[in-house]
CSV table of C-alpha atoms in Angstrom, one decimal:
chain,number,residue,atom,x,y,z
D,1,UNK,CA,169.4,-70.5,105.3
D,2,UNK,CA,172.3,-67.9,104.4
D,3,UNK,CA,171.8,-64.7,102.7
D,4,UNK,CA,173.8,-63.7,99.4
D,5,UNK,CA,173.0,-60.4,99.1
D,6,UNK,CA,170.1,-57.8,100.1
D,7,UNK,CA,166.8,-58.3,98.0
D,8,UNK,CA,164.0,-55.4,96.8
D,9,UNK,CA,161.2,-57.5,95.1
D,10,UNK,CA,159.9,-61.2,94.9
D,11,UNK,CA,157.1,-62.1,92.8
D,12,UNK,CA,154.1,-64.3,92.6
D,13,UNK,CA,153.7,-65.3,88.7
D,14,UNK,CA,150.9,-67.3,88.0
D,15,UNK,CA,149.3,-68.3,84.3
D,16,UNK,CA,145.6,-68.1,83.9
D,17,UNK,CA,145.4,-71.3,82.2
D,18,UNK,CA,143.8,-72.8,84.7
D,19,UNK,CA,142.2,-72.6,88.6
D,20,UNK,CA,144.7,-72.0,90.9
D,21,UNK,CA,145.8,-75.1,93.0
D,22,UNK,CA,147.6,-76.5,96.1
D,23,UNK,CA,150.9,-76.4,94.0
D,24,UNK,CA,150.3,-72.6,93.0
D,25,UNK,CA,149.4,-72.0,96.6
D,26,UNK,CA,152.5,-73.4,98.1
D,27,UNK,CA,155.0,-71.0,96.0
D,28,UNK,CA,152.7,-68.4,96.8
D,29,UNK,CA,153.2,-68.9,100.6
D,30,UNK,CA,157.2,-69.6,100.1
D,31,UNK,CA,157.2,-66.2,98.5
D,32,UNK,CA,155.5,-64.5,100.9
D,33,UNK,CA,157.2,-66.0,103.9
D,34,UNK,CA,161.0,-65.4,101.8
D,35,UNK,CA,160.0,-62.2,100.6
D,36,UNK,CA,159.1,-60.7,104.2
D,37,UNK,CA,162.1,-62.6,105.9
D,38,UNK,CA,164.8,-60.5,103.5
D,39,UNK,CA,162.5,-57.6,103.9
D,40,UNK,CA,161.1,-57.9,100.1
D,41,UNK,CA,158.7,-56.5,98.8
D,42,UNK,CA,156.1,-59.0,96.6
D,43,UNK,CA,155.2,-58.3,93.2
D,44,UNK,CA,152.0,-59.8,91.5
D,45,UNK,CA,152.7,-60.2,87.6
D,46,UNK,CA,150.3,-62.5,86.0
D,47,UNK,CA,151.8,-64.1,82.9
D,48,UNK,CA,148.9,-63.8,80.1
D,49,UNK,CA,150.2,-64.0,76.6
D,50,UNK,CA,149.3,-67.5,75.8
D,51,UNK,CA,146.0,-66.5,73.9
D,52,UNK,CA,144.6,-70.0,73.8
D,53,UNK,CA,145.0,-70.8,77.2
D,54,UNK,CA,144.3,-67.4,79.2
D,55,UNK,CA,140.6,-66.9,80.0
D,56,UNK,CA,139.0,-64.0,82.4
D,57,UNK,CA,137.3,-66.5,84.4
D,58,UNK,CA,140.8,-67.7,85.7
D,59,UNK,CA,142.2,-64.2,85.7
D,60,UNK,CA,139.4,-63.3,88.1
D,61,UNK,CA,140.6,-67.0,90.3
D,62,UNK,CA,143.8,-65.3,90.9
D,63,UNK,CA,142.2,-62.1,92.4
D,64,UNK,CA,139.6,-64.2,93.9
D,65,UNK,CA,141.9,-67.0,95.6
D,66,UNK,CA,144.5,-64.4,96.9
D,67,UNK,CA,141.3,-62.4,98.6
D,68,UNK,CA,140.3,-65.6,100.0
D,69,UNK,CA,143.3,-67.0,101.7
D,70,UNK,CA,144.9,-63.4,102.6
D,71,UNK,CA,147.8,-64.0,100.7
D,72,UNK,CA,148.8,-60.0,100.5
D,73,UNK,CA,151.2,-58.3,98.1
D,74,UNK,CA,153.0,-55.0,97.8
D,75,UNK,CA,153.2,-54.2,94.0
D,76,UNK,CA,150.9,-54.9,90.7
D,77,UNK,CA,147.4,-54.9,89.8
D,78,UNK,CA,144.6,-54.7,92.7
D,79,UNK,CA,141.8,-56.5,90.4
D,80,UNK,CA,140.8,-57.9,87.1
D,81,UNK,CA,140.2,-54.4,85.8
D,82,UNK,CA,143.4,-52.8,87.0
D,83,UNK,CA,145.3,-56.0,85.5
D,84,UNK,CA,143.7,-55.1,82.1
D,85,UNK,CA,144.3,-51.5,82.2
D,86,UNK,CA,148.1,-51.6,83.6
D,87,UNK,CA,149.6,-54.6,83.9
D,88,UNK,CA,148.9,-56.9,81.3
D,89,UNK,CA,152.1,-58.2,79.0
D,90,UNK,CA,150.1,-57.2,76.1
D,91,UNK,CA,150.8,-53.6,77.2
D,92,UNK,CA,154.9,-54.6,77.5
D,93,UNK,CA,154.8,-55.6,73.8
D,94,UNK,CA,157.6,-52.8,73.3
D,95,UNK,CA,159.6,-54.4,75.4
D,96,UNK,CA,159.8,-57.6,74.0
D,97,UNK,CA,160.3,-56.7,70.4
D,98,UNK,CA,163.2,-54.3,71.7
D,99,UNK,CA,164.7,-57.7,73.3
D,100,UNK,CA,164.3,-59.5,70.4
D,101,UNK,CA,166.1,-56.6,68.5
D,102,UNK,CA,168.9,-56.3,70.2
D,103,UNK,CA,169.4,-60.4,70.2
D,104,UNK,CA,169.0,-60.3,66.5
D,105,UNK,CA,171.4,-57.6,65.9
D,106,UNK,CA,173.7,-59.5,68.4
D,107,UNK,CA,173.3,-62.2,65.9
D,108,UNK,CA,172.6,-64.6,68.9
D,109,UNK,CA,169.3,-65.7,67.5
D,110,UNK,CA,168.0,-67.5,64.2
D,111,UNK,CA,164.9,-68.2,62.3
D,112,UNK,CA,163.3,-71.6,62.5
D,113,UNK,CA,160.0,-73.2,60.8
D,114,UNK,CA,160.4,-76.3,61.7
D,115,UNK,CA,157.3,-78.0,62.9
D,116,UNK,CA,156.9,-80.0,66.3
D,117,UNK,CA,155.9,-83.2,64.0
D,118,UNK,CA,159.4,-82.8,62.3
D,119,UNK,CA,161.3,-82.1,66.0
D,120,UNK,CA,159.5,-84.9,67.2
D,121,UNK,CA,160.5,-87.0,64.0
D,122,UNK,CA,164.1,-86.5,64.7
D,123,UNK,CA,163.9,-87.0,68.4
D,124,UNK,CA,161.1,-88.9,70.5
D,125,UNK,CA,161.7,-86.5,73.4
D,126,UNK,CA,161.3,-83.7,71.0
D,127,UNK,CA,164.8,-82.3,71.3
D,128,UNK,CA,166.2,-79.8,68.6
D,129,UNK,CA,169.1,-81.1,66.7
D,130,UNK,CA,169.5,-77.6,65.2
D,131,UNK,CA,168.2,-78.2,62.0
D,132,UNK,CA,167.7,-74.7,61.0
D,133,UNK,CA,171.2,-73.3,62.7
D,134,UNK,CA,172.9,-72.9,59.4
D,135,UNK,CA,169.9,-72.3,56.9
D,136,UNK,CA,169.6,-67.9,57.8
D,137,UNK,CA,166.2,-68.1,57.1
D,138,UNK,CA,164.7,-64.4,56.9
D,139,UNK,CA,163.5,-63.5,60.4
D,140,UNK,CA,160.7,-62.3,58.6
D,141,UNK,CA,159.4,-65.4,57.3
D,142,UNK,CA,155.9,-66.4,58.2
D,143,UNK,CA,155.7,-69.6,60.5
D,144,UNK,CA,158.9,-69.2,61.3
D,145,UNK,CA,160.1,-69.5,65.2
D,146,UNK,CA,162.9,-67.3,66.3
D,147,UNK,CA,165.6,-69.4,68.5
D,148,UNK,CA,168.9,-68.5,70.4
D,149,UNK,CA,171.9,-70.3,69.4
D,150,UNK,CA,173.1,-72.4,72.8
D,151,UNK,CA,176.4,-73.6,72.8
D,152,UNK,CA,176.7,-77.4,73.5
D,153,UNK,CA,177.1,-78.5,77.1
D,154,UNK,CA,177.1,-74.4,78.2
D,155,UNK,CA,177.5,-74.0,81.9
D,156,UNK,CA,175.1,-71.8,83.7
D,157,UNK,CA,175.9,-70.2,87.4
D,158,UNK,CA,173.2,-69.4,89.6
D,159,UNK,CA,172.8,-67.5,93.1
D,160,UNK,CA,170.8,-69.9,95.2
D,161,UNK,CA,169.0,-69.1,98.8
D,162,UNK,CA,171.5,-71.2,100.1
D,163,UNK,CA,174.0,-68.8,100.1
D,164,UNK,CA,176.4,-70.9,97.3
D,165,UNK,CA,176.8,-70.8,93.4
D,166,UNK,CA,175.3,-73.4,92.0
D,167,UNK,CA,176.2,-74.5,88.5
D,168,UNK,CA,174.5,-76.6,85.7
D,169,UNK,CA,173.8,-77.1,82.2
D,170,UNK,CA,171.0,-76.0,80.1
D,171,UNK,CA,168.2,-79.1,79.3
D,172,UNK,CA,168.4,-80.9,76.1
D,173,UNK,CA,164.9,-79.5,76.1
D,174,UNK,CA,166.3,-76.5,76.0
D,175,UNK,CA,169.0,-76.3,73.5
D,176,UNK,CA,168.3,-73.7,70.8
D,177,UNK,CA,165.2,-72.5,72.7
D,178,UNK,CA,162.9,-70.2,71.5
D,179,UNK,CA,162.4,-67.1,72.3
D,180,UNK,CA,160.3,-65.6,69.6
D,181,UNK,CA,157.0,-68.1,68.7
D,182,UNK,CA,155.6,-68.7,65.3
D,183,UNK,CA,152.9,-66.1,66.1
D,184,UNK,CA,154.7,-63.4,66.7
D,185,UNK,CA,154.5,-63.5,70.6
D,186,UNK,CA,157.5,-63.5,72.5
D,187,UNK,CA,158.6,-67.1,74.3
D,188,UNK,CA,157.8,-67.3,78.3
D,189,UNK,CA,161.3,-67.7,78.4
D,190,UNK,CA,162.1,-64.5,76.8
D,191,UNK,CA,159.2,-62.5,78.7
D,192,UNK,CA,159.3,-64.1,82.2
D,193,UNK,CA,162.9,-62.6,81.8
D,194,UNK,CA,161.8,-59.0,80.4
D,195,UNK,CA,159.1,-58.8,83.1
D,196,UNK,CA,161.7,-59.4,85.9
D,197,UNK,CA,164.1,-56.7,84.5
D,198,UNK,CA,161.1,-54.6,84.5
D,199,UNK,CA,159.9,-54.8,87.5
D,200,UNK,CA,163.2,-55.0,89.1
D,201,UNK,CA,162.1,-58.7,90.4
D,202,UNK,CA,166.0,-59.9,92.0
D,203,UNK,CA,164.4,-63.1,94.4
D,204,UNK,CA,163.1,-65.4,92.2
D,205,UNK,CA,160.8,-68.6,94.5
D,206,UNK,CA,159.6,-71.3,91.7
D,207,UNK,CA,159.6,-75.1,91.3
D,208,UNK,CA,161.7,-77.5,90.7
D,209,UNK,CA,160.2,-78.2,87.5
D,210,UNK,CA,161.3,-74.3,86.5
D,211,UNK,CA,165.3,-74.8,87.1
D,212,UNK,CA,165.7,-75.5,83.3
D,213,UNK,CA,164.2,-72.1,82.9
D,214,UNK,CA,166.1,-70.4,85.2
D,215,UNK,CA,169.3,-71.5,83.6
D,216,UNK,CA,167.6,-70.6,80.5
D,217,UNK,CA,167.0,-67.1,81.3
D,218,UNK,CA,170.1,-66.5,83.5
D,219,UNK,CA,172.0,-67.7,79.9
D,220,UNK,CA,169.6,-65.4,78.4
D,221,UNK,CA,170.3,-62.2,80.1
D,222,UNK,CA,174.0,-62.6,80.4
D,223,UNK,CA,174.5,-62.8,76.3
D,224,UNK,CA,171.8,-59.7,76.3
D,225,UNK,CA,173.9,-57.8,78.4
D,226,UNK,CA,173.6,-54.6,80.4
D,227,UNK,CA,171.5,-56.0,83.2
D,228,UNK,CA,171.7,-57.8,86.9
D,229,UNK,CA,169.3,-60.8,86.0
D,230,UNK,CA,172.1,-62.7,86.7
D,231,UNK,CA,172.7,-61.7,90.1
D,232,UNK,CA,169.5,-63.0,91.0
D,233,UNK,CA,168.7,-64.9,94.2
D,234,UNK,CA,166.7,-68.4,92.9
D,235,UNK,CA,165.3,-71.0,95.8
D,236,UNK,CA,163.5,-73.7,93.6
D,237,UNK,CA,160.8,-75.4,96.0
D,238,UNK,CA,160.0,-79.3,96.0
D,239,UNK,CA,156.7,-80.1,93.8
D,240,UNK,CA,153.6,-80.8,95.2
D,241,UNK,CA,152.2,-84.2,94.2
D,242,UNK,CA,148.9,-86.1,94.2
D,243,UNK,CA,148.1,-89.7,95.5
D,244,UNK,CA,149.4,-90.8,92.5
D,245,UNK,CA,152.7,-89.5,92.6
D,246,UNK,CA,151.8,-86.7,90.0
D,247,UNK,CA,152.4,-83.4,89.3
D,248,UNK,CA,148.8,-81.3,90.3
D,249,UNK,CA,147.4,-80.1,86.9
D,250,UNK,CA,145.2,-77.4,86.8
D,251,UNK,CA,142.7,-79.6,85.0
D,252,UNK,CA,142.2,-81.5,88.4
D,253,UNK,CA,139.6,-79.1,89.9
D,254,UNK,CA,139.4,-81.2,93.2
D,255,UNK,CA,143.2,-79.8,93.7
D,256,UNK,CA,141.9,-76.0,93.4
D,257,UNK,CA,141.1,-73.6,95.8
D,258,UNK,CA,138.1,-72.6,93.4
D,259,UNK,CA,136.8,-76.2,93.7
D,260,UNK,CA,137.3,-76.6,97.3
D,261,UNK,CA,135.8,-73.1,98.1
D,262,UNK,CA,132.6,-74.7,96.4
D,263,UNK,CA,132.4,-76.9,98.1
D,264,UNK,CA,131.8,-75.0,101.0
D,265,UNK,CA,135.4,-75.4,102.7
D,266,UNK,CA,137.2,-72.2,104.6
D,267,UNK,CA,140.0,-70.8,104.5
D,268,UNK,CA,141.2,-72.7,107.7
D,269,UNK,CA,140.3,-76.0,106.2
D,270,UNK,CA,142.2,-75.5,102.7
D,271,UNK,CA,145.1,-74.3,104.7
D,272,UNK,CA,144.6,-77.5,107.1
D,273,UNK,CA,144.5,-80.0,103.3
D,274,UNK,CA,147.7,-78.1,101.9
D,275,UNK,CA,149.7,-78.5,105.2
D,276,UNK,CA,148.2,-82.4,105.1
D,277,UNK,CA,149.9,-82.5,101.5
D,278,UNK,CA,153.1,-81.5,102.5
D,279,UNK,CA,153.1,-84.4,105.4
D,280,UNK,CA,153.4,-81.6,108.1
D,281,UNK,CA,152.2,-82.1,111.5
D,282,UNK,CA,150.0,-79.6,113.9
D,283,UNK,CA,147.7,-77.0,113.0
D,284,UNK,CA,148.1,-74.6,109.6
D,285,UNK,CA,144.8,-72.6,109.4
D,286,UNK,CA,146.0,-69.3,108.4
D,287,UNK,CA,149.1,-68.0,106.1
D,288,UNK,CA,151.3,-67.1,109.5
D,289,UNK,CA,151.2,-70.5,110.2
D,290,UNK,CA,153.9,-71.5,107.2
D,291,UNK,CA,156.7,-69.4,108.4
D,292,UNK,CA,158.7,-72.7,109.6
D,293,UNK,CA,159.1,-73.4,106.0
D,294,UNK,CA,161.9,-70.6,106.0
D,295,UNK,CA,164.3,-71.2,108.6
């Protein structure tokens, strides 16, 4: 693989929505093995503003699971406590709402109450049509979603490991997305990209699944301006399946280290599974063993 330019920090970002699992693991190890190939240094920043979905007990999995397979990293919180005290998003709020200011007064955003039953109304795959592009609904209404206007069929660049500019368009999915939610919380789109900025995050490892989002928040920091999001190095890693061809979901517990550590397996023998996964050949019983996935 080339080089595009010198790095400072990588990041691991997971969600505690869920026990972490063999797909969570495997960007983990990318990361790591990316990170300390450009001479990087790693960043934990655990993504917690979805209040339904974030619970301690998977907060303490992330410590936990990165203890148990030795997965080290060189910035963010040590534990659960130092994570509530420091580094939570909830303590970046300012941020945020200073984002979201600037887009407003930018007059790149607009308000948006449309329900999910209505998107979904108008298109089966729930894309917005950009029903409320043209309304200027007060920003302060209640239930009302905050959305950036996408031009149709804009083309995103990207830096990718490779070495070469790649170039795409942003996902139907995507058009119009939001970036302020009907409660008042900021989108992950919005504060994945904050958080980078923040953090000075410039090598960004994530799946396939996430290239929409990249191009999202590439988009997004270019029309905020004053920033080098988009200078950003992205390598976008294949997706771990099951037997069944599927995405892992963090519902699956027999997919997650917290599950498999239960059941009495070591560290060696998780490391053995996930390299099984992947359809690699030898012996993987210890992080060290992964470098061959960065050439």
């Amino acid at each position: 693989m080339k080089m595009t330019k010198s790095h400072s920090i990588s990041r691991y970002a997971p969600t505690p929505s869920g026990y972490l699992h063999f797909g969570n693991i495997y960007s983990f190890i990318l990361t790591y093995h990316i990170a300390k190939k450009e001479n990087a240094k790693t960043l934990l920043r655990i993504d917690d503003l979805d209040k339904e979905r974030t619970k301690n007990n998977f907060l303490h999995d992330i410590f936990n699971t990165l203890d148990f397979l030795e997965i080290p990293y060189d910035l963010g919180p040590k534990n659960f406590s130092d994570f509530k005290s420091n580094y939570s998003q909830l303590s970046r709020m300012s941020l945020y709402k200073e984002a979201l200011e600037n887009l407003k007064t930018k007059k790149l955003i607009f308000a948006c109450d449309c329900s999910r039953k209505k998107i979904l109304k108008s298109n089966p795959k729930g894309f917005y049509n950009g029903f409320c592009r043209n309304k200027k609904l007060d920003f302060n209404k209640s239930d009302a979603a905050w959305r950036v206007a996408t031009p149709k069929d804009i083309e995103v660049n990207l830096n990718d490991y490779s070495g070469v500019t790649v170039s795409g368009k942003l996902p139907s999915l995507l058009s119009d997305f939001i970036v302020r939610k009907k409660d008042g919380f900021p989108s992950y789109q919005l504060a994945s990209l904050v958080d980078d900025l923040h953090f000075g995050v410039d090598l960004i490892v994530r799946g396939k699944d996430l290239y929409g989002s990249s191009l999202a928040q590439v988009y997004l920091a270019d029309i905020m301006g004053k920033n080098d999001f988009p200078k950003s190095t992205f390598y976008h890693h294949q997706i771990i399946k099951n037997e069944n061809k599927e995405k892992l979901s963090k519902s699956a517990g027999s997919t997650s280290v917290f599950y498999l550590r239960n059941q009495g397996k070591k560290k060696s023998e998780v490391y053995q599974a996930l390299a099984e996964l992947l359809g690699l050949q030898g012996t993987f019983t210890q992080l060290q063993d992964f470098s061959i996935l960065v050439k």
